[in-house]
Amino acid sequence: MSISQNIIKLEKSLPKGVRLIAVSKTKPKSQLLEAYHSGQRSFGENKIQEMTEKWGQLPKDIDWHMIGHVQTNKVKYMAPFVHLIHAVDSFKLLREIQKQAEKNERNIGCLIQIRIAKEETKFGLPAHELVKMIDLAEQLPNINIRGLMGMASFTSDENQVRTEFKTLAALYKETRTSSPECKILSMGMSGDYQLAIEEGSNMIRVGSKIFGERNK
Ligand SMILES: *Cc1c(COP(=O)(O)O)cnc(C)c1O
């Protein structure tokens, strides 16, 4: 199947209210354009340099989502245009985003990435620091915290993945009671987005199911 057929089929299968981010990392411009022409406007990248290059070369009505780990010293390159940063997981990073957003006279939407996977990973904020992070963000005028993001363990154990999604969904629900402007729960990729949606995800990040396997 072609990229546009993949997108159309996927979009049709999604419940109302679930947004699809097409993860286009490592893929050439021509393939992003094919997705664009079938109506896709939200793209996810995990490298700031690659995203910035694509932003410069592709239509301006695309929403660019930074879904990967962000190095503080590179925030400045995406600050003029990034739509949503999914993986904010430190105070230092949040302060840098504030600084660069202010310079560009814009507000930047952020999701806080929570460490939910049982497997060893250095990315993601421990859940117990979430409240502190949201308190800090409230003092940063150019930051809009719009929700939470998480990645489940890379495992074929469905129960494990479901449990991790449940943990994040519960945290999201809790967060929403005090911060109603948090409306996004970004969880689910090609291999687990159906589970994620069952557990309450309203934003999925899908790459290989649309564009095919990535060459390393
Ligand atoms: C690459 C990536 C995805 C998409 O992965 P697929 O398995 O190709 O759908 C989603 N989220 C993040 C953070 C990624 O880095």
PDB file of N, CA, C and O and ligand atoms in Angstrom, residues 23 25 67 149 151 189-190 205-208 214, ligand 1:
ATOM      1  N   VAL A  23       4.919  10.230  12.017  1.00  0.00           N
ATOM      2  CA  VAL A  23       6.333  10.314  12.410  1.00  0.00           C
ATOM      3  C   VAL A  23       7.216  10.058  11.185  1.00  0.00           C
ATOM      4  O   VAL A  23       7.305   8.947  10.678  1.00  0.00           O
ATOM      5  N   LYS A  25      10.560  10.901  10.721  1.00  0.00           N
ATOM      6  CA  LYS A  25      12.018  10.913  10.918  1.00  0.00           C
ATOM      7  C   LYS A  25      12.707   9.965   9.941  1.00  0.00           C
ATOM      8  O   LYS A  25      12.180   8.888   9.663  1.00  0.00           O
ATOM      9  N   ILE A  67       9.266  15.084  18.832  1.00  0.00           N
ATOM     10  CA  ILE A  67       8.875  13.962  19.694  1.00  0.00           C
ATOM     11  C   ILE A  67      10.061  13.320  20.403  1.00  0.00           C
ATOM     12  O   ILE A  67       9.885  12.486  21.279  1.00  0.00           O
ATOM     13  N   MET A 149       3.040  13.032  27.874  1.00  0.00           N
ATOM     14  CA  MET A 149       3.476  12.069  26.863  1.00  0.00           C
ATOM     15  C   MET A 149       4.191  10.927  27.564  1.00  0.00           C
ATOM     16  O   MET A 149       4.806  11.116  28.623  1.00  0.00           O
ATOM     17  N   MET A 151       6.133   6.760  26.766  1.00  0.00           N
ATOM     18  CA  MET A 151       6.456   5.628  25.906  1.00  0.00           C
ATOM     19  C   MET A 151       6.480   4.366  26.739  1.00  0.00           C
ATOM     20  O   MET A 151       7.162   4.299  27.760  1.00  0.00           O
ATOM     21  N   MET A 189       2.371   4.166  19.543  1.00  0.00           N
ATOM     22  CA  MET A 189       3.150   4.194  18.311  1.00  0.00           C
ATOM     23  C   MET A 189       2.621   3.063  17.414  1.00  0.00           C
ATOM     24  O   MET A 189       1.606   2.453  17.734  1.00  0.00           O
ATOM     25  N   SER A 190       3.335   2.768  16.312  1.00  0.00           N
ATOM     26  CA  SER A 190       2.802   1.770  15.368  1.00  0.00           C
ATOM     27  C   SER A 190       2.396   0.468  16.049  1.00  0.00           C
ATOM     28  O   SER A 190       1.348  -0.105  15.756  1.00  0.00           O
ATOM     29  N   ARG A 205       1.499   8.708  17.833  1.00  0.00           N
ATOM     30  CA  ARG A 205       2.682   9.044  17.027  1.00  0.00           C
ATOM     31  C   ARG A 205       3.057   7.812  16.213  1.00  0.00           C
ATOM     32  O   ARG A 205       3.642   6.875  16.744  1.00  0.00           O
ATOM     33  N   VAL A 206       2.693   7.829  14.939  1.00  0.00           N
ATOM     34  CA  VAL A 206       2.847   6.620  14.135  1.00  0.00           C
ATOM     35  C   VAL A 206       3.794   6.868  12.961  1.00  0.00           C
ATOM     36  O   VAL A 206       3.575   7.774  12.163  1.00  0.00           O
ATOM     37  N   GLY A 207       4.838   6.051  12.888  1.00  0.00           N
ATOM     38  CA  GLY A 207       5.822   6.177  11.818  1.00  0.00           C
ATOM     39  C   GLY A 207       5.785   5.022  10.848  1.00  0.00           C
ATOM     40  O   GLY A 207       5.267   5.119   9.735  1.00  0.00           O
ATOM     41  N   SER A 208       6.337   3.885  11.266  1.00  0.00           N
ATOM     42  CA  SER A 208       6.528   2.775  10.322  1.00  0.00           C
ATOM     43  C   SER A 208       5.225   2.252   9.724  1.00  0.00           C
ATOM     44  O   SER A 208       5.206   1.792   8.592  1.00  0.00           O
ATOM     45  N   ARG A 214      12.022   1.979   8.931  1.00  0.00           N
ATOM     46  CA  ARG A 214      13.098   2.951   8.740  1.00  0.00           C
ATOM     47  C   ARG A 214      14.415   2.248   8.473  1.00  0.00           C
ATOM     48  O   ARG A 214      14.727   1.238   9.092  1.00  0.00           O
TER      49      ARG A 214
HETATM   50  C1  LIG B   1      10.068   6.861  16.197  1.00  0.00           C
HETATM   51  C2  LIG B   1       9.091   7.271  17.245  1.00  0.00           C
HETATM   52  C3  LIG B   1       7.719   6.977  17.115  1.00  0.00           C
HETATM   53  C4  LIG B   1       7.130   6.189  15.965  1.00  0.00           C
HETATM   54  O1  LIG B   1       7.559   4.872  15.962  1.00  0.00           O
HETATM   55  P1  LIG B   1       6.907   3.770  15.000  1.00  0.00           P
HETATM   56  O2  LIG B   1       7.091   2.502  15.731  1.00  0.00           O
HETATM   57  O3  LIG B   1       7.666   3.824  13.727  1.00  0.00           O
HETATM   58  O4  LIG B   1       5.476   4.122  14.810  1.00  0.00           O
HETATM   59  C5  LIG B   1       6.868   7.427  18.110  1.00  0.00           C
HETATM   60  N1  LIG B   1       7.318   8.126  19.181  1.00  0.00           N
HETATM   61  C6  LIG B   1       8.607   8.426  19.335  1.00  0.00           C
HETATM   62  C7  LIG B   1       9.029   9.202  20.523  1.00  0.00           C
HETATM   63  C8  LIG B   1       9.536   8.004  18.383  1.00  0.00           C
HETATM   64  O5  LIG B   1      10.829   8.304  18.562  1.00  0.00           O
END
